[in-house]
GROMACS .gro file of N, CA and C in nm:
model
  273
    1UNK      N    1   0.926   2.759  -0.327
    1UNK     CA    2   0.820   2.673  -0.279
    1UNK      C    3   0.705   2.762  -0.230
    2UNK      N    4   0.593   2.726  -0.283
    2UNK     CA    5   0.449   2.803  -0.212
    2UNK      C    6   0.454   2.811  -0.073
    3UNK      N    7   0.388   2.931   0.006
    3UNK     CA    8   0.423   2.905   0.121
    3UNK      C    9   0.305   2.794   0.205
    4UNK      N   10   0.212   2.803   0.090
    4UNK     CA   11   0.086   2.652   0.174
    4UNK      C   12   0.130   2.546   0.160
    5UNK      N   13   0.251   2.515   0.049
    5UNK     CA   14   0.301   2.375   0.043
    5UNK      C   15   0.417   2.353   0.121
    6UNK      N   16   0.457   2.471   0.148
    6UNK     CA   17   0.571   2.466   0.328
    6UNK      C   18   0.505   2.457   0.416
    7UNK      N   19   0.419   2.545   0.427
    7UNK     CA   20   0.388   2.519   0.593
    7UNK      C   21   0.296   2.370   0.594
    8UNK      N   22   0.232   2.321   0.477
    8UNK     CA   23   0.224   2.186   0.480
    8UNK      C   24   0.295   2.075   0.497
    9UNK      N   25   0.404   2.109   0.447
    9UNK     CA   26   0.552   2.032   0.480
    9UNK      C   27   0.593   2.017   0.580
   10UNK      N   28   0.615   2.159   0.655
   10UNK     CA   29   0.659   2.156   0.792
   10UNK      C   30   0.589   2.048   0.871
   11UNK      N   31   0.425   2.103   0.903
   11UNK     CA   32   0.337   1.994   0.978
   11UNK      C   33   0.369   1.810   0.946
   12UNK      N   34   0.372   1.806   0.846
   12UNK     CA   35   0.355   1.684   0.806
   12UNK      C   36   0.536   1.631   0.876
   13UNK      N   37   0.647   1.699   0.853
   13UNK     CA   38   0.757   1.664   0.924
   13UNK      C   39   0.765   1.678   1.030
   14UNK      N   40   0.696   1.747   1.102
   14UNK     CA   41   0.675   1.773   1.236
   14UNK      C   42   0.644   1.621   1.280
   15UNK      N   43   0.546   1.576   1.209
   15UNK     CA   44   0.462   1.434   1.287
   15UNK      C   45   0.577   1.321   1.239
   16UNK      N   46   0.614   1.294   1.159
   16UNK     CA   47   0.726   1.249   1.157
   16UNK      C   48   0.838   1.234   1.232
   17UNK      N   49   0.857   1.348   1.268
   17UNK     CA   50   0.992   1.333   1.351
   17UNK      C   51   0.908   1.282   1.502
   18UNK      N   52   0.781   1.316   1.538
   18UNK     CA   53   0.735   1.219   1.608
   18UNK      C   54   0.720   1.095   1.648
   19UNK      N   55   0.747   1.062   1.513
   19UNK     CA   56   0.711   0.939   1.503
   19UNK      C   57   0.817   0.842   1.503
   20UNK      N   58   0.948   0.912   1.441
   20UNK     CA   59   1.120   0.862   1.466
   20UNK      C   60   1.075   0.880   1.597
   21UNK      N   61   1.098   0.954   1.676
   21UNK     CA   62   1.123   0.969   1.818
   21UNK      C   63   1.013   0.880   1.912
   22UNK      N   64   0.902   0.836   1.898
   22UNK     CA   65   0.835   0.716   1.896
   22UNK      C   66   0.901   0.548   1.821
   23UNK      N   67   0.995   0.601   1.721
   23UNK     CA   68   1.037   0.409   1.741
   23UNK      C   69   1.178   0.402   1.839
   24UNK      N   70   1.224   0.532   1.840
   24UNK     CA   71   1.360   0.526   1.965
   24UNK      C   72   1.314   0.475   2.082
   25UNK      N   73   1.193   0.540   2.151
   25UNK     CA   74   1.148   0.471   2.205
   25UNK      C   75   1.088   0.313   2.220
   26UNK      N   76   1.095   0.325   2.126
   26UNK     CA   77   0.975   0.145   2.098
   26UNK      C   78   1.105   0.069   2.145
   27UNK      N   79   1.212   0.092   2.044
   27UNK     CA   80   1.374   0.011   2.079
   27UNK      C   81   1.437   0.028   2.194
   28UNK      N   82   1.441   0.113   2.275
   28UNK     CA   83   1.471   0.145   2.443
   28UNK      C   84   1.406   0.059   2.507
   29UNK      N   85   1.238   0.028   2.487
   29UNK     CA   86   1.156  -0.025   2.567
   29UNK      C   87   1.161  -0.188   2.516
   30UNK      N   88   1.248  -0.224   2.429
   30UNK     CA   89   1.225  -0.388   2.413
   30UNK      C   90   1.115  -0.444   2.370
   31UNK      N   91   1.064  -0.295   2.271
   31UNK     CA   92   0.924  -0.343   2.227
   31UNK      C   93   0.956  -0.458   2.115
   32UNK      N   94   0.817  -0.508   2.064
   32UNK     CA   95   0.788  -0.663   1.967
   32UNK      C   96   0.876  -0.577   1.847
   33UNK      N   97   0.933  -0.652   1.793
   33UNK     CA   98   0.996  -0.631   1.649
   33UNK      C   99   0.925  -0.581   1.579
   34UNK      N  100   0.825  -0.653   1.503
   34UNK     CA  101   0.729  -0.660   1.439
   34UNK      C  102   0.668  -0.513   1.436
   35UNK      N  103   0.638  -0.496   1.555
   35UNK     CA  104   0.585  -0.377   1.590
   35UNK      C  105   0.672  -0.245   1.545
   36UNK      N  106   0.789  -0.268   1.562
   36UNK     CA  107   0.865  -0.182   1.547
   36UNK      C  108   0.883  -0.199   1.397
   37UNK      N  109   0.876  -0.271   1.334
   37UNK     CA  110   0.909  -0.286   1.173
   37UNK      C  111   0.786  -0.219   1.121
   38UNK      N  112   0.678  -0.233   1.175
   38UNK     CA  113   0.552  -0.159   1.137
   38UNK      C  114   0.527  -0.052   1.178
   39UNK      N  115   0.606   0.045   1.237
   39UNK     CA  116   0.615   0.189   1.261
   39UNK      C  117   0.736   0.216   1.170
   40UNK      N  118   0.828   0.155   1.134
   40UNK     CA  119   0.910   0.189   1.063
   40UNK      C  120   0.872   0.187   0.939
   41UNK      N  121   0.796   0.153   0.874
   41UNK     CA  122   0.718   0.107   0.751
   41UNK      C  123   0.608   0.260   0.733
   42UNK      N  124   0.576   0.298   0.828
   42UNK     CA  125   0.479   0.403   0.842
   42UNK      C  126   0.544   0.542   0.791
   43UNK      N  127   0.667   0.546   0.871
   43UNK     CA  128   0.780   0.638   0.870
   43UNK      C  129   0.774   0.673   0.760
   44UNK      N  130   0.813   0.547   0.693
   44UNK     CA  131   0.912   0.530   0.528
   44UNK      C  132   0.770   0.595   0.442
   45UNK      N  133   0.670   0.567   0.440
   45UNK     CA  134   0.545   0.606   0.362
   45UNK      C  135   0.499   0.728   0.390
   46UNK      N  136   0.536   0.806   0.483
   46UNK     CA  137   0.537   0.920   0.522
   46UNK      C  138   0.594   1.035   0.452
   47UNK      N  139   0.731   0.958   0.462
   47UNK     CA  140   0.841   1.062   0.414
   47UNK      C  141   0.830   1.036   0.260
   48UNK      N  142   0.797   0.912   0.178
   48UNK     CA  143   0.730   0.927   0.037
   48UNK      C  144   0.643   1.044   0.006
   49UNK      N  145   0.501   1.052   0.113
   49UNK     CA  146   0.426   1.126   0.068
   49UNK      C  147   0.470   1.280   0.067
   50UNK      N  148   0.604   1.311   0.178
   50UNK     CA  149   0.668   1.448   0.171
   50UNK      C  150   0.716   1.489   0.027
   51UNK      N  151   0.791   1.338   0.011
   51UNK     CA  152   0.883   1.388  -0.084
   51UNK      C  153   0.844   1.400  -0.223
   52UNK      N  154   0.692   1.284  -0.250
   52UNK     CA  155   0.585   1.307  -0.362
   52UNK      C  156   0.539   1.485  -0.381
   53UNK      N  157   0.563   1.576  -0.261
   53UNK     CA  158   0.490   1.689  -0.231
   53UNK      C  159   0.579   1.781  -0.356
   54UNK      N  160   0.691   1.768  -0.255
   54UNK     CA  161   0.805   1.844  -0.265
   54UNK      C  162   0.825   1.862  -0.421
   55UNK      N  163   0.808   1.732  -0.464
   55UNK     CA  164   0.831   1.721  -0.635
   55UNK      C  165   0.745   1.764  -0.750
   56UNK      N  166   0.608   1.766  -0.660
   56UNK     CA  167   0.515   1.831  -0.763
   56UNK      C  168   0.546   1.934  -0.742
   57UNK      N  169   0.561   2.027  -0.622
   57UNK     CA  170   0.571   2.144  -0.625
   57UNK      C  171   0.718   2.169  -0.744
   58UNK      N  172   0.777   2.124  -0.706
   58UNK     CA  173   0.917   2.132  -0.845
   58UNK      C  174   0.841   2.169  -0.966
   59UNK      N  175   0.760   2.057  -0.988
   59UNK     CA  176   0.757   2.006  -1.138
   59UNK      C  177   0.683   2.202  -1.155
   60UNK      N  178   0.584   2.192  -1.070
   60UNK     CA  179   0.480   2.309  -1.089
   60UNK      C  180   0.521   2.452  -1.151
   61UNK      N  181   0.673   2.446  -1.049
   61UNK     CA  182   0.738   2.616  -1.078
   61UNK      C  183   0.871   2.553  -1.116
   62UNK      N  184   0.969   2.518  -1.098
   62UNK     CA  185   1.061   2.486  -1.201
   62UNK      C  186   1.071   2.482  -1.315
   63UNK      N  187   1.060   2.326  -1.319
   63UNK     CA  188   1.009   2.246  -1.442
   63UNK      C  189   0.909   2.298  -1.532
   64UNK      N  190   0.797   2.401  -1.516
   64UNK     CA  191   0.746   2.466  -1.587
   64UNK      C  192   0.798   2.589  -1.600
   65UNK      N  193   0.863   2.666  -1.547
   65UNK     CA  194   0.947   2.745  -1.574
   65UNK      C  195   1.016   2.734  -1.681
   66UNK      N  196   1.126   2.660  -1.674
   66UNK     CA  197   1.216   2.575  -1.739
   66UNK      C  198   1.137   2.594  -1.858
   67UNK      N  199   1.067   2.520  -1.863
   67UNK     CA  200   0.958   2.496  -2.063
   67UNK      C  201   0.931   2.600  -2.111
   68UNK      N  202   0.842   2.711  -2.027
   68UNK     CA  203   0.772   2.850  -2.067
   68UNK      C  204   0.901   2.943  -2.134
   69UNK      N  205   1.030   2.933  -2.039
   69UNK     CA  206   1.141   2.992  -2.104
   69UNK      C  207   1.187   2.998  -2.264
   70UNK      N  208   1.201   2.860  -2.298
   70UNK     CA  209   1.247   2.814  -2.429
   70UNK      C  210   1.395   2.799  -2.426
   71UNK      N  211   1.462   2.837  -2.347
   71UNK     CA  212   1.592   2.809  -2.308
   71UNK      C  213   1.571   2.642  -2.263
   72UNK      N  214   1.649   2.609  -2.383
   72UNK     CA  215   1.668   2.462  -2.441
   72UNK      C  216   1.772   2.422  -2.320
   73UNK      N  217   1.859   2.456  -2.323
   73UNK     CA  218   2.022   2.429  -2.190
   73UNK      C  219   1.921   2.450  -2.017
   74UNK      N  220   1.851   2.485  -2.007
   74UNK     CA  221   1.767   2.503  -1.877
   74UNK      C  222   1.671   2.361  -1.877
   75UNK      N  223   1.602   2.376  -2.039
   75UNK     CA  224   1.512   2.248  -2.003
   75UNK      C  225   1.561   2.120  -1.985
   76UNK      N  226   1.658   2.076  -2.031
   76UNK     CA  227   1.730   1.945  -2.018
   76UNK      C  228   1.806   1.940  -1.890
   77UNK      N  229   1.831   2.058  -1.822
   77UNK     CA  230   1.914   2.062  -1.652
   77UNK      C  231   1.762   1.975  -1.598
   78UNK      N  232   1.663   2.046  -1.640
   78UNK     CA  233   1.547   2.052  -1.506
   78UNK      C  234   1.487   1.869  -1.566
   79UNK      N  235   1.534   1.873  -1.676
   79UNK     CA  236   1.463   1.685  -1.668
   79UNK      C  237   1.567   1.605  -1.654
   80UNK      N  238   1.685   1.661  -1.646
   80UNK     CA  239   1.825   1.573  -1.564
   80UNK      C  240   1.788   1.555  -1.457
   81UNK      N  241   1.787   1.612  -1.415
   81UNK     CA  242   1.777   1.603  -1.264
   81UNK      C  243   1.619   1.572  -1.214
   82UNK      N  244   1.534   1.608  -1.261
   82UNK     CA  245   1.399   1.488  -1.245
   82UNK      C  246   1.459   1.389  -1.275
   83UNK      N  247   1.545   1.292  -1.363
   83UNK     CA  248   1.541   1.159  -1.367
   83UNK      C  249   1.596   1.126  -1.252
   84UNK      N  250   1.736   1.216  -1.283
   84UNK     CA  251   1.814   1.182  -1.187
   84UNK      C  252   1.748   1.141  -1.017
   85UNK      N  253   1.636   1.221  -0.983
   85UNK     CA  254   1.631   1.221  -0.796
   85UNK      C  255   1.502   1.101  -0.823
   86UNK      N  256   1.456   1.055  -0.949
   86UNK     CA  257   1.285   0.959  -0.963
   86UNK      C  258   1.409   0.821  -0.959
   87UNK      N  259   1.514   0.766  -1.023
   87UNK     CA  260   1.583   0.714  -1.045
   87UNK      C  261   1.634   0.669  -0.853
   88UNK      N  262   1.687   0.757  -0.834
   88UNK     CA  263   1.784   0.761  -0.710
   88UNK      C  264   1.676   0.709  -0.581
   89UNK      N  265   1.536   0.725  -0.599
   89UNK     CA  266   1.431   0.713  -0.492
   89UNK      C  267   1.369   0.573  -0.512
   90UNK      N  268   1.358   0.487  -0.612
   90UNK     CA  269   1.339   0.404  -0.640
   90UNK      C  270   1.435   0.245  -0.556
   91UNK      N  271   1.491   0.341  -0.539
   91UNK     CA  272   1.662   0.238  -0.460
   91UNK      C  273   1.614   0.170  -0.325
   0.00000   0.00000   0.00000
């Protein structure tokens, strides 16, 4: 992984886990549901946009790896498993 698209990562999980630790709170305090379903909703779109990150960076050095090689048994691991985790996230 690049190290600007980690330490981008990091930050961006950093506020996140803020933000879990902001609805623990919300639920301690007997906050409005609603409210709390709409920080939880925030969360969830959050951790999309991590995990959107994470995957380009894949596609970038892997997955192009993988192709530039010509090793046929490498390229079909690296689009297994792209289906496999685009498949599994959809759930």
């Amino acid at each position: 992984m690049r190290k600007d698209i980690k330490a981008s990562l990091q930050k961006r999980l950093g506020r996140i886990e803020g933000q879990v630790r902001g609805l623990s709170k919300m639920v301690e305090e007997d906050r409005y549901c609603i409210d709390i379903v709409t920080q939880i909703s925030a969360v969830r779109a959050a951790l999309r946009r991590v995990e959107e990150e994470v995957l380009r960076d894949h596609v970038a050095h892997c997955v192009e790896h993988a192709i530039t090689s010509g090793n046929k048994a490498d390229q079909r691991e690296k689009i297994a498993e792209l289906m496999d985790v685009i498949s599994r996230s959809d759930r």
